[in-house]
């Protein structure tokens, strides 16, 4: 955790450049939820990755340990987009930003994992609105699971239409909008087993279990396709749908 008066803070970027003003207020507990929402937007505007995130994360992780349960849920939920954005930006290892990001990530991952398995936390989420439930779920995915998966879900903003590109370089097939709710012929859904409420070994299982526990049937219904297989309608190549989604976005960059 780098002291807030260190020179590096003046060199960091965020969407509005408000981190140095907002973070101390958050640490002091001033207007917690409003300042948290502002900081989250400053660190994840348009789902871009800003290097200030790496330095802010240890402070958020430390703050989370001191909050009451309901505020912990809010902090995790609003931290998700900035963490997910790193999944496609990928900080280079073995430098200070990477170490700071990992310090915060490891602590927040541990705290998010505890909340996912906490019956009282799930009760609070069930009693909240759909927006907070989905924000928490995506944030848990960003912190505990594959950050790229969370990033693509944030990017699609709950429309359940995903792009795909065939990994066969000699083929070139792609589709910008595969509507999962219409069960596209090129997708084969996977069977997702029951979650025991504690294990986080299999992403599809615990994510589906969390969604089921919170009553989010629309999101849950799409998971068998997201974690299923895609078959190219032109060349017959077959592979995990998540890889085909990544291939599409990778080809755009």
PDB file of C-alpha atoms in Angstrom:
ATOM      1  CA  UNK A   1       0.000   0.000   0.000  1.00  0.00           C
ATOM      2  CA  UNK A   2       1.621   3.212  -1.191  1.00  0.00           C
ATOM      3  CA  UNK A   3       1.169   6.272   1.125  1.00  0.00           C
ATOM      4  CA  UNK A   4      -1.310   8.807  -0.231  1.00  0.00           C
ATOM      5  CA  UNK A   5       1.304  11.566  -0.097  1.00  0.00           C
ATOM      6  CA  UNK A   6       3.779   9.627  -2.291  1.00  0.00           C
ATOM      7  CA  UNK A   7       4.756  11.402  -5.552  1.00  0.00           C
ATOM      8  CA  UNK A   8       3.454   8.531  -7.697  1.00  0.00           C
ATOM      9  CA  UNK A   9      -0.157   9.535  -6.997  1.00  0.00           C
ATOM     10  CA  UNK A  10       0.357  12.658  -9.053  1.00  0.00           C
ATOM     11  CA  UNK A  11       1.428  10.570 -12.027  1.00  0.00           C
ATOM     12  CA  UNK A  12      -1.511   8.155 -12.119  1.00  0.00           C
ATOM     13  CA  UNK A  13      -4.386   8.293 -14.566  1.00  0.00           C
ATOM     14  CA  UNK A  14      -8.123   7.857 -14.139  1.00  0.00           C
ATOM     15  CA  UNK A  15     -11.107   8.963 -16.197  1.00  0.00           C
ATOM     16  CA  UNK A  16     -11.680  12.252 -14.406  1.00  0.00           C
ATOM     17  CA  UNK A  17      -8.486  12.514 -12.401  1.00  0.00           C
ATOM     18  CA  UNK A  18     -10.471  12.515  -9.156  1.00  0.00           C
ATOM     19  CA  UNK A  19      -8.792   9.638  -7.316  1.00  0.00           C
ATOM     20  CA  UNK A  20      -6.619  11.837  -5.089  1.00  0.00           C
ATOM     21  CA  UNK A  21      -9.702  13.722  -3.912  1.00  0.00           C
ATOM     22  CA  UNK A  22     -12.075  10.773  -3.562  1.00  0.00           C
ATOM     23  CA  UNK A  23      -9.915   8.062  -2.009  1.00  0.00           C
ATOM     24  CA  UNK A  24      -9.024   9.964   1.202  1.00  0.00           C
ATOM     25  CA  UNK A  25     -12.709  10.774   1.722  1.00  0.00           C
ATOM     26  CA  UNK A  26     -13.593   7.124   1.296  1.00  0.00           C
ATOM     27  CA  UNK A  27     -10.886   6.017   3.716  1.00  0.00           C
ATOM     28  CA  UNK A  28     -12.206   8.529   6.284  1.00  0.00           C
ATOM     29  CA  UNK A  29     -15.740   7.166   5.828  1.00  0.00           C
ATOM     30  CA  UNK A  30     -17.190  10.374   4.397  1.00  0.00           C
ATOM     31  CA  UNK A  31     -20.438   9.771   2.487  1.00  0.00           C
ATOM     32  CA  UNK A  32     -19.304   6.211   1.813  1.00  0.00           C
ATOM     33  CA  UNK A  33     -21.692   5.017  -0.888  1.00  0.00           C
ATOM     34  CA  UNK A  34     -21.732   8.245  -2.892  1.00  0.00           C
ATOM     35  CA  UNK A  35     -17.937   8.529  -2.925  1.00  0.00           C
ATOM     36  CA  UNK A  36     -17.573   4.825  -3.689  1.00  0.00           C
ATOM     37  CA  UNK A  37     -19.816   5.185  -6.749  1.00  0.00           C
ATOM     38  CA  UNK A  38     -17.849   8.237  -7.925  1.00  0.00           C
ATOM     39  CA  UNK A  39     -14.522   6.464  -7.444  1.00  0.00           C
ATOM     40  CA  UNK A  40     -15.784   3.388  -9.277  1.00  0.00           C
ATOM     41  CA  UNK A  41     -16.818   5.512 -12.261  1.00  0.00           C
ATOM     42  CA  UNK A  42     -13.483   7.332 -12.220  1.00  0.00           C
ATOM     43  CA  UNK A  43     -11.612   4.007 -12.354  1.00  0.00           C
ATOM     44  CA  UNK A  44     -13.775   2.192 -14.909  1.00  0.00           C
ATOM     45  CA  UNK A  45     -15.354   4.754 -17.244  1.00  0.00           C
ATOM     46  CA  UNK A  46     -16.238   3.026 -20.534  1.00  0.00           C
ATOM     47  CA  UNK A  47     -14.659  -0.139 -19.084  1.00  0.00           C
ATOM     48  CA  UNK A  48     -11.176   1.253 -19.696  1.00  0.00           C
ATOM     49  CA  UNK A  49      -8.295   0.275 -17.423  1.00  0.00           C
ATOM     50  CA  UNK A  50      -6.600   3.146 -15.593  1.00  0.00           C
ATOM     51  CA  UNK A  51      -3.304   2.639 -13.789  1.00  0.00           C
ATOM     52  CA  UNK A  52      -4.661   4.366 -10.663  1.00  0.00           C
ATOM     53  CA  UNK A  53      -6.705   1.202 -10.075  1.00  0.00           C
ATOM     54  CA  UNK A  54      -3.570  -0.734  -9.130  1.00  0.00           C
ATOM     55  CA  UNK A  55      -2.734   1.717  -6.346  1.00  0.00           C
ATOM     56  CA  UNK A  56      -6.297   2.182  -5.113  1.00  0.00           C
ATOM     57  CA  UNK A  57      -7.052  -1.539  -4.777  1.00  0.00           C
ATOM     58  CA  UNK A  58      -5.033  -2.183  -1.570  1.00  0.00           C
ATOM     59  CA  UNK A  59      -6.865   0.714   0.109  1.00  0.00           C
ATOM     60  CA  UNK A  60     -10.247  -0.679  -0.912  1.00  0.00           C
ATOM     61  CA  UNK A  61      -9.239  -4.132   0.318  1.00  0.00           C
ATOM     62  CA  UNK A  62      -8.169  -2.720   3.695  1.00  0.00           C
ATOM     63  CA  UNK A  63     -11.335  -0.632   3.967  1.00  0.00           C
ATOM     64  CA  UNK A  64     -13.505  -3.638   3.164  1.00  0.00           C
ATOM     65  CA  UNK A  65     -12.231  -5.488   6.246  1.00  0.00           C
ATOM     66  CA  UNK A  66     -13.570  -2.684   8.473  1.00  0.00           C
ATOM     67  CA  UNK A  67     -17.037  -2.257   7.003  1.00  0.00           C
ATOM     68  CA  UNK A  68     -20.392  -3.659   8.169  1.00  0.00           C
ATOM     69  CA  UNK A  69     -21.746  -6.477   6.023  1.00  0.00           C
ATOM     70  CA  UNK A  70     -24.079  -4.427   3.835  1.00  0.00           C
ATOM     71  CA  UNK A  71     -21.348  -1.915   2.983  1.00  0.00           C
ATOM     72  CA  UNK A  72     -18.919  -4.753   2.209  1.00  0.00           C
ATOM     73  CA  UNK A  73     -21.357  -5.931  -0.454  1.00  0.00           C
ATOM     74  CA  UNK A  74     -21.479  -2.454  -1.955  1.00  0.00           C
ATOM     75  CA  UNK A  75     -17.704  -2.098  -1.994  1.00  0.00           C
ATOM     76  CA  UNK A  76     -17.224  -5.459  -3.712  1.00  0.00           C
ATOM     77  CA  UNK A  77     -19.994  -4.693  -6.211  1.00  0.00           C
ATOM     78  CA  UNK A  78     -18.579  -1.298  -7.184  1.00  0.00           C
ATOM     79  CA  UNK A  79     -14.980  -2.536  -7.401  1.00  0.00           C
ATOM     80  CA  UNK A  80     -15.794  -5.163 -10.038  1.00  0.00           C
ATOM     81  CA  UNK A  81     -15.651  -3.138 -13.287  1.00  0.00           C
ATOM     82  CA  UNK A  82     -12.183  -1.690 -12.615  1.00  0.00           C
ATOM     83  CA  UNK A  83     -10.815  -5.121 -11.716  1.00  0.00           C
ATOM     84  CA  UNK A  84     -12.430  -6.747 -14.754  1.00  0.00           C
ATOM     85  CA  UNK A  85     -10.888  -4.115 -17.044  1.00  0.00           C
ATOM     86  CA  UNK A  86      -7.423  -5.316 -16.016  1.00  0.00           C
ATOM     87  CA  UNK A  87      -8.356  -8.741 -17.378  1.00  0.00           C
ATOM     88  CA  UNK A  88      -7.945  -7.489 -20.931  1.00  0.00           C
ATOM     89  CA  UNK A  89      -5.307  -4.818 -20.210  1.00  0.00           C
ATOM     90  CA  UNK A  90      -3.030  -7.274 -18.329  1.00  0.00           C
ATOM     91  CA  UNK A  91      -0.506  -5.376 -16.228  1.00  0.00           C
ATOM     92  CA  UNK A  92       3.056  -6.532 -16.925  1.00  0.00           C
ATOM     93  CA  UNK A  93       4.414  -8.539 -13.977  1.00  0.00           C
ATOM     94  CA  UNK A  94       7.259  -7.694 -11.614  1.00  0.00           C
ATOM     95  CA  UNK A  95       6.745  -3.948 -11.298  1.00  0.00           C
ATOM     96  CA  UNK A  96       5.148  -1.735  -8.665  1.00  0.00           C
ATOM     97  CA  UNK A  97       1.691  -1.347 -10.275  1.00  0.00           C
ATOM     98  CA  UNK A  98       1.425  -5.121 -10.710  1.00  0.00           C
ATOM     99  CA  UNK A  99       2.448  -5.764  -7.099  1.00  0.00           C
ATOM    100  CA  UNK A 100      -0.031  -3.204  -5.782  1.00  0.00           C
ATOM    101  CA  UNK A 101      -2.831  -4.620  -7.920  1.00  0.00           C
ATOM    102  CA  UNK A 102      -2.103  -8.158  -6.749  1.00  0.00           C
ATOM    103  CA  UNK A 103      -1.938  -7.074  -3.106  1.00  0.00           C
ATOM    104  CA  UNK A 104      -5.414  -5.600  -3.327  1.00  0.00           C
ATOM    105  CA  UNK A 105      -6.784  -8.372  -5.527  1.00  0.00           C
ATOM    106  CA  UNK A 106      -5.676 -11.198  -3.238  1.00  0.00           C
ATOM    107  CA  UNK A 107      -7.324  -9.603  -0.214  1.00  0.00           C
ATOM    108  CA  UNK A 108     -10.525  -8.661  -2.045  1.00  0.00           C
ATOM    109  CA  UNK A 109     -10.713 -12.139  -3.588  1.00  0.00           C
ATOM    110  CA  UNK A 110     -10.574 -13.694  -0.130  1.00  0.00           C
ATOM    111  CA  UNK A 111     -13.255 -11.342   1.163  1.00  0.00           C
ATOM    112  CA  UNK A 112     -15.506 -11.843  -1.865  1.00  0.00           C
ATOM    113  CA  UNK A 113     -15.182 -15.626  -1.537  1.00  0.00           C
ATOM    114  CA  UNK A 114     -16.286 -15.393   2.097  1.00  0.00           C
ATOM    115  CA  UNK A 115     -19.315 -13.290   1.143  1.00  0.00           C
ATOM    116  CA  UNK A 116     -20.358 -15.676  -1.634  1.00  0.00           C
ATOM    117  CA  UNK A 117     -20.582 -18.465   0.945  1.00  0.00           C
ATOM    118  CA  UNK A 118     -22.195 -16.300   3.658  1.00  0.00           C
ATOM    119  CA  UNK A 119     -25.896 -16.954   4.100  1.00  0.00           C
ATOM    120  CA  UNK A 120     -26.502 -13.563   5.744  1.00  0.00           C
ATOM    121  CA  UNK A 121     -24.813 -11.785   2.837  1.00  0.00           C
ATOM    122  CA  UNK A 122     -26.943 -13.670   0.320  1.00  0.00           C
ATOM    123  CA  UNK A 123     -30.082 -12.764   2.267  1.00  0.00           C
ATOM    124  CA  UNK A 124     -29.162  -9.076   2.068  1.00  0.00           C
ATOM    125  CA  UNK A 125     -28.532  -9.392  -1.658  1.00  0.00           C
ATOM    126  CA  UNK A 126     -31.826 -11.202  -2.229  1.00  0.00           C
ATOM    127  CA  UNK A 127     -33.600  -8.332  -0.461  1.00  0.00           C
ATOM    128  CA  UNK A 128     -31.838  -5.733  -2.620  1.00  0.00           C
ATOM    129  CA  UNK A 129     -32.654  -4.670  -6.158  1.00  0.00           C
ATOM    130  CA  UNK A 130     -31.686  -6.627  -9.270  1.00  0.00           C
ATOM    131  CA  UNK A 131     -29.004  -4.061 -10.181  1.00  0.00           C
ATOM    132  CA  UNK A 132     -26.996  -4.580  -6.990  1.00  0.00           C
ATOM    133  CA  UNK A 133     -27.392  -8.365  -7.191  1.00  0.00           C
ATOM    134  CA  UNK A 134     -25.993  -8.454 -10.720  1.00  0.00           C
ATOM    135  CA  UNK A 135     -23.245  -5.950  -9.884  1.00  0.00           C
ATOM    136  CA  UNK A 136     -22.144  -8.113  -6.966  1.00  0.00           C
ATOM    137  CA  UNK A 137     -22.263 -11.291  -9.050  1.00  0.00           C
ATOM    138  CA  UNK A 138     -20.115  -9.817 -11.830  1.00  0.00           C
ATOM    139  CA  UNK A 139     -17.716  -8.346  -9.281  1.00  0.00           C
ATOM    140  CA  UNK A 140     -17.391 -11.746  -7.593  1.00  0.00           C
ATOM    141  CA  UNK A 141     -16.589 -13.246 -10.995  1.00  0.00           C
ATOM    142  CA  UNK A 142     -13.957 -10.545 -11.633  1.00  0.00           C
ATOM    143  CA  UNK A 143     -12.329 -11.097  -8.233  1.00  0.00           C
ATOM    144  CA  UNK A 144     -12.600 -14.869  -7.856  1.00  0.00           C
ATOM    145  CA  UNK A 145     -12.816 -16.185 -11.418  1.00  0.00           C
ATOM    146  CA  UNK A 146     -11.624 -15.217 -14.878  1.00  0.00           C
ATOM    147  CA  UNK A 147     -11.454 -11.418 -15.131  1.00  0.00           C
ATOM    148  CA  UNK A 148     -11.863 -11.567 -18.916  1.00  0.00           C
ATOM    149  CA  UNK A 149     -15.182 -13.387 -18.533  1.00  0.00           C
ATOM    150  CA  UNK A 150     -16.407 -10.662 -16.194  1.00  0.00           C
ATOM    151  CA  UNK A 151     -15.187  -7.970 -18.596  1.00  0.00           C
ATOM    152  CA  UNK A 152     -17.161  -9.413 -21.525  1.00  0.00           C
ATOM    153  CA  UNK A 153     -20.285  -9.681 -19.382  1.00  0.00           C
ATOM    154  CA  UNK A 154     -19.935  -6.056 -18.280  1.00  0.00           C
ATOM    155  CA  UNK A 155     -19.351  -5.068 -21.885  1.00  0.00           C
ATOM    156  CA  UNK A 156     -22.548  -6.727 -23.098  1.00  0.00           C
ATOM    157  CA  UNK A 157     -24.499  -5.048 -20.298  1.00  0.00           C
ATOM    158  CA  UNK A 158     -27.001  -7.854 -19.766  1.00  0.00           C
ATOM    159  CA  UNK A 159     -28.251  -8.053 -23.362  1.00  0.00           C
ATOM    160  CA  UNK A 160     -27.214 -11.736 -23.640  1.00  0.00           C
ATOM    161  CA  UNK A 161     -25.988 -11.335 -27.211  1.00  0.00           C
ATOM    162  CA  UNK A 162     -22.342 -12.289 -27.673  1.00  0.00           C
ATOM    163  CA  UNK A 163     -19.943 -12.227 -30.607  1.00  0.00           C
ATOM    164  CA  UNK A 164     -17.797 -15.175 -31.678  1.00  0.00           C
ATOM    165  CA  UNK A 165     -14.950 -15.751 -34.099  1.00  0.00           C
ATOM    166  CA  UNK A 166     -13.666 -19.086 -35.375  1.00  0.00           C
ATOM    167  CA  UNK A 167     -10.086 -19.738 -34.178  1.00  0.00           C
ATOM    168  CA  UNK A 168      -9.236 -21.472 -37.456  1.00  0.00           C
ATOM    169  CA  UNK A 169      -7.105 -18.851 -39.200  1.00  0.00           C
ATOM    170  CA  UNK A 170      -7.945 -20.348 -42.591  1.00  0.00           C
ATOM    171  CA  UNK A 171     -11.663 -19.925 -42.000  1.00  0.00           C
ATOM    172  CA  UNK A 172     -12.440 -16.379 -40.886  1.00  0.00           C
ATOM    173  CA  UNK A 173     -16.049 -16.990 -39.796  1.00  0.00           C
ATOM    174  CA  UNK A 174     -17.431 -14.653 -37.149  1.00  0.00           C
ATOM    175  CA  UNK A 175     -20.783 -13.444 -35.888  1.00  0.00           C
ATOM    176  CA  UNK A 176     -21.202 -10.162 -34.015  1.00  0.00           C
ATOM    177  CA  UNK A 177     -24.451 -11.094 -32.265  1.00  0.00           C
ATOM    178  CA  UNK A 178     -25.305 -14.596 -31.127  1.00  0.00           C
ATOM    179  CA  UNK A 179     -28.488 -14.216 -29.009  1.00  0.00           C
ATOM    180  CA  UNK A 180     -28.153 -16.847 -26.274  1.00  0.00           C
ATOM    181  CA  UNK A 181     -31.839 -16.710 -25.406  1.00  0.00           C
ATOM    182  CA  UNK A 182     -32.626 -17.977 -28.930  1.00  0.00           C
ATOM    183  CA  UNK A 183     -30.344 -21.029 -28.504  1.00  0.00           C
ATOM    184  CA  UNK A 184     -28.131 -20.570 -31.609  1.00  0.00           C
ATOM    185  CA  UNK A 185     -27.515 -23.797 -33.539  1.00  0.00           C
ATOM    186  CA  UNK A 186     -23.740 -23.312 -33.429  1.00  0.00           C
ATOM    187  CA  UNK A 187     -23.740 -23.454 -29.617  1.00  0.00           C
ATOM    188  CA  UNK A 188     -23.944 -26.639 -27.556  1.00  0.00           C
ATOM    189  CA  UNK A 189     -24.844 -25.961 -23.917  1.00  0.00           C
ATOM    190  CA  UNK A 190     -22.990 -27.667 -21.102  1.00  0.00           C
ATOM    191  CA  UNK A 191     -24.650 -29.318 -18.123  1.00  0.00           C
ATOM    192  CA  UNK A 192     -23.751 -27.400 -14.955  1.00  0.00           C
ATOM    193  CA  UNK A 193     -23.742 -29.396 -11.748  1.00  0.00           C
ATOM    194  CA  UNK A 194     -25.145 -28.374  -8.389  1.00  0.00           C
ATOM    195  CA  UNK A 195     -23.066 -26.077  -6.176  1.00  0.00           C
ATOM    196  CA  UNK A 196     -22.269 -27.175  -2.636  1.00  0.00           C
ATOM    197  CA  UNK A 197     -22.331 -23.568  -1.415  1.00  0.00           C
ATOM    198  CA  UNK A 198     -18.636 -23.408  -0.552  1.00  0.00           C
ATOM    199  CA  UNK A 199     -16.339 -24.759  -3.297  1.00  0.00           C
ATOM    200  CA  UNK A 200     -14.994 -22.237  -5.810  1.00  0.00           C
ATOM    201  CA  UNK A 201     -13.032 -24.744  -7.869  1.00  0.00           C
ATOM    202  CA  UNK A 202     -15.340 -24.674 -10.902  1.00  0.00           C
ATOM    203  CA  UNK A 203     -16.361 -21.236 -12.127  1.00  0.00           C
ATOM    204  CA  UNK A 204     -19.526 -22.248 -13.947  1.00  0.00           C
ATOM    205  CA  UNK A 205     -20.757 -24.241 -10.942  1.00  0.00           C
ATOM    206  CA  UNK A 206     -20.306 -21.636  -8.222  1.00  0.00           C
ATOM    207  CA  UNK A 207     -21.435 -18.785 -10.477  1.00  0.00           C
ATOM    208  CA  UNK A 208     -24.611 -20.650 -11.388  1.00  0.00           C
ATOM    209  CA  UNK A 209     -25.131 -21.533  -7.744  1.00  0.00           C
ATOM    210  CA  UNK A 210     -24.768 -17.897  -6.712  1.00  0.00           C
ATOM    211  CA  UNK A 211     -27.220 -16.746  -9.386  1.00  0.00           C
ATOM    212  CA  UNK A 212     -29.697 -19.437  -8.386  1.00  0.00           C
ATOM    213  CA  UNK A 213     -29.412 -18.472  -4.723  1.00  0.00           C
ATOM    214  CA  UNK A 214     -30.270 -14.877  -5.634  1.00  0.00           C
ATOM    215  CA  UNK A 215     -33.117 -15.817  -7.955  1.00  0.00           C
ATOM    216  CA  UNK A 216     -31.549 -14.427 -11.136  1.00  0.00           C
ATOM    217  CA  UNK A 217     -33.082 -16.901 -13.583  1.00  0.00           C
ATOM    218  CA  UNK A 218     -32.400 -14.849 -16.738  1.00  0.00           C
ATOM    219  CA  UNK A 219     -28.642 -14.675 -16.127  1.00  0.00           C
ATOM    220  CA  UNK A 220     -28.480 -18.285 -14.937  1.00  0.00           C
ATOM    221  CA  UNK A 221     -30.256 -19.550 -18.074  1.00  0.00           C
ATOM    222  CA  UNK A 222     -27.444 -18.189 -20.271  1.00  0.00           C
ATOM    223  CA  UNK A 223     -24.575 -19.845 -18.407  1.00  0.00           C
ATOM    224  CA  UNK A 224     -24.839 -23.307 -20.064  1.00  0.00           C
ATOM    225  CA  UNK A 225     -24.220 -21.597 -23.418  1.00  0.00           C
ATOM    226  CA  UNK A 226     -21.443 -19.309 -22.199  1.00  0.00           C
ATOM    227  CA  UNK A 227     -19.582 -22.288 -20.738  1.00  0.00           C
ATOM    228  CA  UNK A 228     -20.567 -24.598 -23.587  1.00  0.00           C
ATOM    229  CA  UNK A 229     -19.031 -25.348 -26.976  1.00  0.00           C
ATOM    230  CA  UNK A 230     -19.186 -23.449 -30.255  1.00  0.00           C
ATOM    231  CA  UNK A 231     -19.021 -25.187 -33.642  1.00  0.00           C
ATOM    232  CA  UNK A 232     -18.110 -23.164 -36.712  1.00  0.00           C
ATOM    233  CA  UNK A 233     -20.929 -23.414 -39.283  1.00  0.00           C
ATOM    234  CA  UNK A 234     -18.395 -23.078 -42.107  1.00  0.00           C
ATOM    235  CA  UNK A 235     -15.364 -25.203 -41.260  1.00  0.00           C
ATOM    236  CA  UNK A 236     -16.609 -27.392 -38.381  1.00  0.00           C
ATOM    237  CA  UNK A 237     -13.956 -26.201 -35.882  1.00  0.00           C
ATOM    238  CA  UNK A 238     -15.158 -26.731 -32.316  1.00  0.00           C
ATOM    239  CA  UNK A 239     -14.096 -25.277 -28.991  1.00  0.00           C
ATOM    240  CA  UNK A 240     -15.142 -23.499 -25.761  1.00  0.00           C
ATOM    241  CA  UNK A 241     -17.463 -20.577 -26.486  1.00  0.00           C
ATOM    242  CA  UNK A 242     -15.574 -18.284 -24.095  1.00  0.00           C
ATOM    243  CA  UNK A 243     -12.461 -18.758 -26.275  1.00  0.00           C
ATOM    244  CA  UNK A 244     -14.435 -17.812 -29.386  1.00  0.00           C
ATOM    245  CA  UNK A 245     -15.711 -14.656 -27.666  1.00  0.00           C
ATOM    246  CA  UNK A 246     -12.152 -13.748 -26.709  1.00  0.00           C
ATOM    247  CA  UNK A 247     -10.987 -14.473 -30.229  1.00  0.00           C
ATOM    248  CA  UNK A 248     -13.541 -12.016 -31.611  1.00  0.00           C
ATOM    249  CA  UNK A 249     -12.490  -9.148 -29.343  1.00  0.00           C
ATOM    250  CA  UNK A 250      -8.822  -9.976 -29.766  1.00  0.00           C
ATOM    251  CA  UNK A 251      -9.260  -9.646 -33.532  1.00  0.00           C
ATOM    252  CA  UNK A 252     -10.818  -6.203 -33.124  1.00  0.00           C
ATOM    253  CA  UNK A 253      -7.736  -4.851 -31.327  1.00  0.00           C
TER     254      UNK A 253
END
